[in-house]
Short mmCIF file of C-alpha atoms in Angstrom, two decimals:
data_model
loop_
_atom_site.label_atom_id
_atom_site.label_comp_id
_atom_site.label_asym_id
_atom_site.label_seq_id
_atom_site.Cartn_x
_atom_site.Cartn_y
_atom_site.Cartn_z
CA MET M 1 -11.71 33.58 0.97
CA GLY M 2 -8.82 30.43 0.72
CA CYS M 3 -8.28 28.12 -0.99
CA LEU M 4 -11.62 25.77 -0.54
CA CYS M 5 -9.20 22.17 -0.42
CA CYS M 6 -6.47 23.57 2.18
CA GLY M 7 -7.29 27.09 2.98
CA ALA M 8 -4.43 28.84 1.52
CA GLU M 9 -4.23 31.95 -0.64
CA PRO M 10 -6.48 31.21 -4.12
CA ALA M 11 -4.69 30.98 -7.23
CA LEU M 12 -6.74 29.78 -10.11
CA GLY M 13 -10.55 30.31 -9.24
CA ALA M 14 -11.49 28.67 -5.61
CA LEU M 15 -8.10 26.49 -5.49
CA CYS M 16 -4.51 27.48 -4.49
CA ARG M 17 -1.86 26.60 -7.05
CA THR M 18 -1.09 23.16 -5.72
CA CYS M 19 -4.47 21.49 -4.97
CA ALA M 20 -5.36 22.77 -8.40
CA LEU M 21 -2.29 21.16 -9.85
CA ALA M 22 -3.44 17.71 -7.66
CA VAL M 23 -6.59 17.65 -10.62
CA ARG M 24 -4.99 19.29 -13.24
CA PRO M 25 -7.22 19.22 -16.31
CA CYS M 26 -6.69 16.32 -18.67
CA ASP M 27 -5.52 16.75 -22.58
CA GLY M 28 -8.58 18.64 -24.37
CA LEU M 29 -10.39 19.42 -21.13
CA ILE M 30 -11.92 22.69 -21.00
CA ALA M 31 -13.83 24.68 -18.39
CA ASP M 32 -16.76 24.90 -20.05
CA HIS M 33 -16.66 21.53 -20.52
CA LEU M 34 -17.96 20.87 -17.42
CA HIS M 35 -21.67 22.07 -16.06
CA SER M 36 -23.28 21.66 -12.87
CA THR M 37 -27.57 21.80 -13.53
CA LEU M 38 -27.57 21.94 -9.74
CA SER M 39 -28.29 25.36 -8.09
CA ALA M 40 -25.71 26.79 -4.99
CA GLY M 41 -29.09 25.77 -2.79
CA ASP M 42 -28.63 22.05 -3.66
CA ALA M 43 -25.77 21.75 -2.04
CA GLU M 44 -24.67 19.72 0.21
CA ALA M 45 -21.09 19.20 -1.12
CA TRP M 46 -19.04 20.22 -3.50
CA LEU M 47 -16.91 18.50 -6.63
CA VAL M 48 -13.83 21.52 -7.75
CA ASP M 49 -12.42 21.05 -10.99
CA GLY M 50 -8.62 21.69 -11.96
CA PHE M 51 -9.99 24.95 -13.50
CA GLY M 52 -10.97 26.15 -9.77
CA GLY M 53 -14.53 25.95 -10.74
CA ALA M 54 -17.00 24.68 -7.89
CA HIS M 55 -19.46 22.62 -9.01
CA PRO M 56 -22.91 21.18 -6.18
CA VAL M 57 -23.62 18.01 -4.68
CA ALA M 58 -26.44 17.29 -3.91
CA ARG M 59 -27.67 14.43 -2.03
CA THR M 60 -28.12 12.10 -4.75
CA THR M 61 -25.89 13.10 -7.80
CA ARG M 62 -24.73 11.92 -10.99
CA ILE M 63 -22.02 13.10 -13.28
CA GLY M 64 -21.75 11.89 -16.74
CA ARG M 65 -22.44 13.06 -20.70
CA ASN M 66 -25.58 13.49 -20.62
CA ARG M 67 -27.65 16.96 -20.42
CA ASP M 68 -29.19 15.99 -17.37
CA SER M 69 -26.69 14.89 -14.99
CA GLY M 70 -25.85 16.75 -12.02
CA LEU M 71 -22.49 16.91 -13.34
CA MET M 72 -22.02 16.98 -16.90
CA VAL M 73 -18.74 16.69 -18.08
CA LEU M 74 -18.08 16.24 -21.95
CA ALA M 75 -15.07 14.61 -22.20
CA SER M 76 -14.36 11.28 -24.48
CA SER M 77 -13.23 9.29 -21.09
CA VAL M 78 -16.89 9.62 -19.44
CA SER M 79 -19.62 7.63 -19.90
CA ARG M 80 -23.13 9.20 -20.77
CA GLU M 81 -24.12 7.39 -16.95
CA HIS M 82 -21.08 7.29 -15.54
CA ALA M 83 -21.06 7.44 -11.83
CA GLU M 84 -23.24 8.48 -8.97
CA ILE M 85 -22.19 10.59 -5.68
CA ARG M 86 -24.72 9.50 -2.62
CA ARG M 87 -24.49 10.87 0.45
CA THR M 88 -26.40 8.19 3.36
CA GLU M 89 -26.85 7.61 7.14
CA THR M 90 -23.12 6.41 6.86
CA GLY M 91 -21.42 8.82 4.87
CA TRP M 92 -20.70 9.46 1.49
CA SER M 93 -20.21 7.39 -1.09
CA VAL M 94 -19.83 6.76 -5.19
CA HIS M 95 -21.18 4.58 -7.43
CA ASP M 96 -19.57 3.59 -10.81
CA LEU M 97 -22.61 2.77 -12.98
CA GLY M 98 -20.86 0.52 -15.26
CA SER M 99 -18.70 3.25 -17.06
CA ARG M 100 -16.21 1.90 -20.15
CA ASN M 101 -12.63 3.91 -18.16
CA GLY M 102 -13.38 3.67 -14.51
CA THR M 103 -14.35 5.97 -11.41
CA PHE M 104 -11.03 6.02 -9.04
CA VAL M 105 -10.90 7.33 -4.79
CA ALA M 106 -7.58 8.03 -4.09
CA GLY M 107 -6.39 6.51 -7.40
CA VAL M 108 -8.33 3.23 -6.25
CA ARG M 109 -10.63 1.83 -9.01
CA VAL M 110 -14.41 1.67 -7.75
CA GLN M 111 -15.76 -2.26 -7.58
CA ASP M 112 -19.40 -1.39 -7.74
CA ARG M 113 -19.48 1.45 -4.82
CA ALA M 114 -16.79 2.99 -2.36
CA ALA M 115 -16.87 5.33 0.54
CA LEU M 116 -16.25 8.69 -0.88
CA PRO M 117 -14.81 10.48 2.27
CA GLY M 118 -13.94 14.29 2.39
CA ARG M 119 -11.16 15.90 0.62
CA ALA M 120 -10.69 12.39 -1.25
CA GLN M 121 -9.76 13.31 -5.00
CA LEU M 122 -12.65 11.52 -7.12
CA LYS M 123 -11.81 10.91 -10.52
CA VAL M 124 -14.02 9.66 -13.48
CA GLY M 125 -12.23 8.78 -16.89
CA ASP M 126 -9.45 10.69 -17.21
CA VAL M 127 -11.27 14.20 -15.07
CA ALA M 128 -10.47 14.96 -11.43
CA LEU M 129 -12.07 16.31 -9.23
CA TRP M 130 -11.87 17.56 -5.28
CA PHE M 131 -14.66 16.29 -3.12
CA LEU M 132 -15.28 18.26 -0.56
CA PRO M 133 -18.83 17.88 2.05
CA ASP M 134 -18.25 20.80 4.15
CA ALA M 135 -16.66 23.85 1.55
CA GLY M 136 -20.31 26.05 2.40
CA HIS M 137 -19.07 28.36 -0.40
CA ASP M 138 -21.98 28.90 -2.65
CA SER M 139 -20.30 32.71 -4.10
CA VAL M 140 -17.85 30.42 -6.12
CA GLN M 141 -20.91 29.21 -7.98
CA ARG M 142 -21.00 29.87 -11.36
CA PRO M 143 -24.36 31.72 -11.43
CA THR M 144 -27.56 31.15 -13.88
CA THR M 145 -29.24 33.90 -13.48
CA THR M 146 -33.09 33.98 -13.17
CA THR M 147 -35.27 37.35 -14.36
CA ALA M 148 -38.09 36.62 -12.82
CA GLY M 149 -39.81 39.34 -11.23
CA ARG M 150 -37.31 41.98 -13.05
CA GLN M 151 -37.72 44.23 -16.17
CA GLY M 152 -35.36 43.83 -19.13
CA LYS M 153 -35.15 43.14 -23.04
CA LEU M 154 -36.28 40.81 -25.09
CA VAL M 155 -36.13 39.02 -28.43
CA ARG M 156 -39.34 37.31 -29.12
CA TYR M 157 -39.92 34.68 -31.81
CA LEU M 158 -42.77 32.50 -33.41
CA LEU M 159 -42.06 29.10 -33.54
CA GLU M 160 -43.23 28.18 -37.14
CA GLN M 161 -45.87 25.34 -36.18
CA GLY M 162 -47.16 28.17 -33.74
CA ASN M 163 -48.00 25.94 -30.59
CA VAL M 164 -45.48 28.13 -28.34
CA GLU M 165 -43.91 31.49 -28.27
CA LEU M 166 -40.83 32.10 -27.05
CA CYS M 167 -38.37 35.01 -25.46
CA ILE M 168 -35.37 35.48 -24.44
CA VAL M 169 -34.54 37.91 -21.26
CA VAL M 170 -31.71 39.49 -21.07
CA GLY M 171 -30.01 39.25 -17.04
CA ASP M 172 -29.42 42.05 -14.65
CA ASP M 173 -26.01 41.19 -13.83
CA SER M 174 -22.63 40.56 -15.83
CA SER M 175 -22.57 36.91 -15.70
CA GLY M 176 -23.81 37.17 -19.52
CA ALA M 177 -27.11 34.11 -18.66
CA GLY M 178 -30.46 35.20 -19.03
CA ALA M 179 -33.47 33.10 -19.05
CA LEU M 180 -35.90 31.71 -22.07
CA LEU M 181 -39.34 31.74 -21.57
CA TRP M 182 -41.92 30.07 -23.36
CA ARG M 183 -45.66 29.62 -23.36
CA PRO M 184 -48.30 27.85 -25.50
CA ALA M 185 -49.66 30.11 -28.24
CA GLY M 186 -52.79 32.40 -26.67
CA THR M 187 -52.05 31.91 -23.24
CA GLU M 188 -51.23 34.57 -20.85
CA ARG M 189 -48.87 32.20 -18.80
CA TRP M 190 -45.39 32.57 -19.01
CA SER M 191 -42.78 30.24 -17.96
CA GLU M 192 -39.05 30.45 -17.27
CA ARG M 193 -36.00 28.79 -17.57
CA GLY M 194 -32.81 29.55 -16.58
CA LEU M 195 -29.95 29.55 -19.10
CA ALA M 196 -25.86 29.36 -18.59
CA PRO M 197 -23.95 31.91 -20.42
CA LEU M 198 -22.90 29.79 -23.02
CA GLU M 199 -26.61 28.86 -23.92
CA PHE M 200 -28.16 32.24 -23.27
CA GLN M 201 -25.86 33.68 -25.81
CA LEU M 202 -25.95 31.18 -28.44
CA LEU M 203 -29.50 32.17 -28.57
CA ARG M 204 -29.16 35.33 -28.27
CA VAL M 205 -26.75 36.18 -31.28
CA LEU M 206 -28.81 33.45 -33.58
CA CYS M 207 -31.95 35.57 -32.91
CA ILE M 208 -30.30 38.98 -33.45
CA ARG M 209 -28.82 37.74 -37.12
CA GLY M 210 -32.41 36.24 -37.73
CA ASP M 211 -33.79 39.72 -36.86
CA ALA M 212 -31.89 41.32 -38.87
CA GLU M 213 -32.10 39.19 -42.21
CA ALA M 214 -36.00 38.77 -41.31
CA SER M 215 -36.26 40.31 -44.63
CA SER M 216 -34.35 37.84 -47.22
CA PRO M 217 -36.30 35.52 -49.20
CA SER M 218 -34.44 32.48 -48.22
CA PRO M 219 -35.56 29.57 -45.76
CA ILE M 220 -32.24 29.79 -44.13
CA ARG M 221 -31.95 33.31 -42.16
CA GLY M 222 -29.56 33.96 -40.10
CA CYS M 223 -27.08 31.92 -40.39
CA VAL M 224 -23.72 32.12 -38.21
CA PRO M 225 -21.07 30.04 -39.07
CA THR M 226 -19.59 27.72 -36.85
CA LYS M 227 -16.12 29.03 -36.70
CA GLN M 228 -16.89 33.14 -35.58
CA LEU M 229 -19.68 31.16 -33.22
CA VAL M 230 -15.81 29.79 -31.75
CA SER M 231 -15.06 33.66 -31.56
CA MET M 232 -18.47 35.38 -30.78
CA LEU M 233 -19.31 32.98 -27.36
CA PRO M 234 -18.11 33.74 -23.84
CA PHE M 235 -15.50 30.69 -23.46
CA GLN M 236 -13.06 30.76 -20.61
CA SER M 237 -10.90 28.86 -22.54
CA LYS M 238 -8.98 30.86 -25.43
CA TYR M 239 -8.64 27.49 -26.68
CA ALA M 240 -11.68 26.50 -27.30
CA ASN M 241 -12.85 25.77 -31.36
CA GLN M 242 -15.82 24.23 -33.23
CA GLU M 243 -16.08 20.73 -31.57
CA ASN M 244 -17.01 23.00 -28.27
CA VAL M 245 -19.72 25.19 -30.25
CA ARG M 246 -21.07 21.98 -31.54
CA GLN M 247 -21.38 20.98 -27.43
CA VAL M 248 -23.41 24.08 -26.79
CA VAL M 249 -25.74 23.22 -29.69
CA LEU M 250 -26.31 19.79 -28.14
CA ARG M 251 -26.57 21.14 -24.43
CA LEU M 252 -29.47 24.09 -25.84
CA ARG M 253 -31.22 22.16 -28.36
CA GLY M 254 -31.71 19.76 -25.12
CA VAL M 255 -33.15 22.68 -23.34
CA LEU M 256 -35.05 23.78 -26.22
CA SER M 257 -36.82 20.36 -26.43
CA GLU M 258 -38.14 20.14 -23.08
CA VAL M 259 -40.05 23.69 -24.44
CA GLY M 260 -41.86 22.66 -27.47
CA GLY M 261 -38.99 23.75 -29.20
CA ALA M 262 -37.36 20.59 -31.00
CA GLY M 263 -36.22 21.07 -34.45
CA LEU M 264 -35.55 24.76 -34.00
CA LEU M 265 -32.27 25.07 -33.56
CA ALA M 266 -31.32 24.24 -37.47
CA VAL M 267 -27.39 23.47 -39.18
CA ALA M 268 -26.64 24.57 -43.10
CA PRO M 269 -23.89 21.52 -43.85
CA GLY M 270 -21.09 23.72 -44.53
CA ARG M 271 -21.87 27.21 -43.37
CA GLY M 272 -23.30 26.91 -39.72
CA TYR M 273 -26.92 27.18 -37.52
CA TYR M 274 -29.57 29.19 -37.27
CA LEU M 275 -33.00 29.25 -36.10
CA ALA M 276 -35.75 27.04 -38.50
CA CYS M 277 -38.14 30.52 -37.48
CA ARG M 278 -38.80 33.72 -38.25
CA ILE M 279 -38.31 36.53 -35.18
CA ARG M 280 -41.34 38.39 -34.74
CA SER M 281 -40.49 41.46 -32.61
CA ASN M 282 -36.69 42.71 -31.14
CA GLN M 283 -36.63 44.59 -27.89
CA ALA M 284 -39.77 44.69 -25.68
CA ALA M 285 -40.30 44.72 -22.49
CA ILE M 286 -41.33 42.49 -20.43
CA PRO M 287 -44.07 42.26 -17.83
CA THR M 288 -42.35 43.06 -14.31
CA GLU M 289 -43.44 39.95 -12.57
CA ILE M 290 -43.48 36.50 -14.75
CA PRO M 291 -45.60 33.25 -12.77
CA ALA M 292 -43.15 30.25 -12.38
CA GLY M 293 -44.84 27.38 -14.75
#
């Protein structure tokens, strides 16, 4: 498969060297700062970043720092709700949502709304992307693994308030991703929430450390220093730092809050992060089928 933009030999992810250079990352941006919440099946178009990563675009897709954006971009020049891409009967367009640093199409700042042609360079703040409305290559999408209907191993733990039970499940591929299972305490039906590799590995590391220190009388058990997490998490960039870890923590806290786990991921100032609960069991088999919640 050739470069998604021009068909030449790929050199950086989905892009050739020339096309990657045209949307080269701004200072301080690493690949893990761009995270799609959409699946390849939702794609009617794609946004490709300067690292060669392809992100699906649905009929309506928001871009911004908010964790529920279709494409979350963790850059200081990007507003929480920065821009929205939309497909209509007349074609694709982009709407600037009142961003501080602007939205640009082919170098021209968008005043409210502008047409978004194929193979256009879209820039949100200082972050440049290729817009490709007909690149149907879902194989370049970074995977987030779903584990329903598979055998696996889990680490199970209970929230201290006792009203929600959560498990993490290791996926059976090599992506490093996994899933979070959750259910109200005392019920049998599990629901599943897929986790991207960084969020999953952070939760896994904290579960393992918390389990190892379960007998400690300290209320802060299993604390992992932020500097240590920099080297333990599967960042794609060798320049990852403690701020990148804090961004992963923010995203994981959002997921945990959605399933009733607000406050579960805690911080010990000057020491690191830990799970504010006890790990109840380890290496237990999950059912072969997990009903969707």
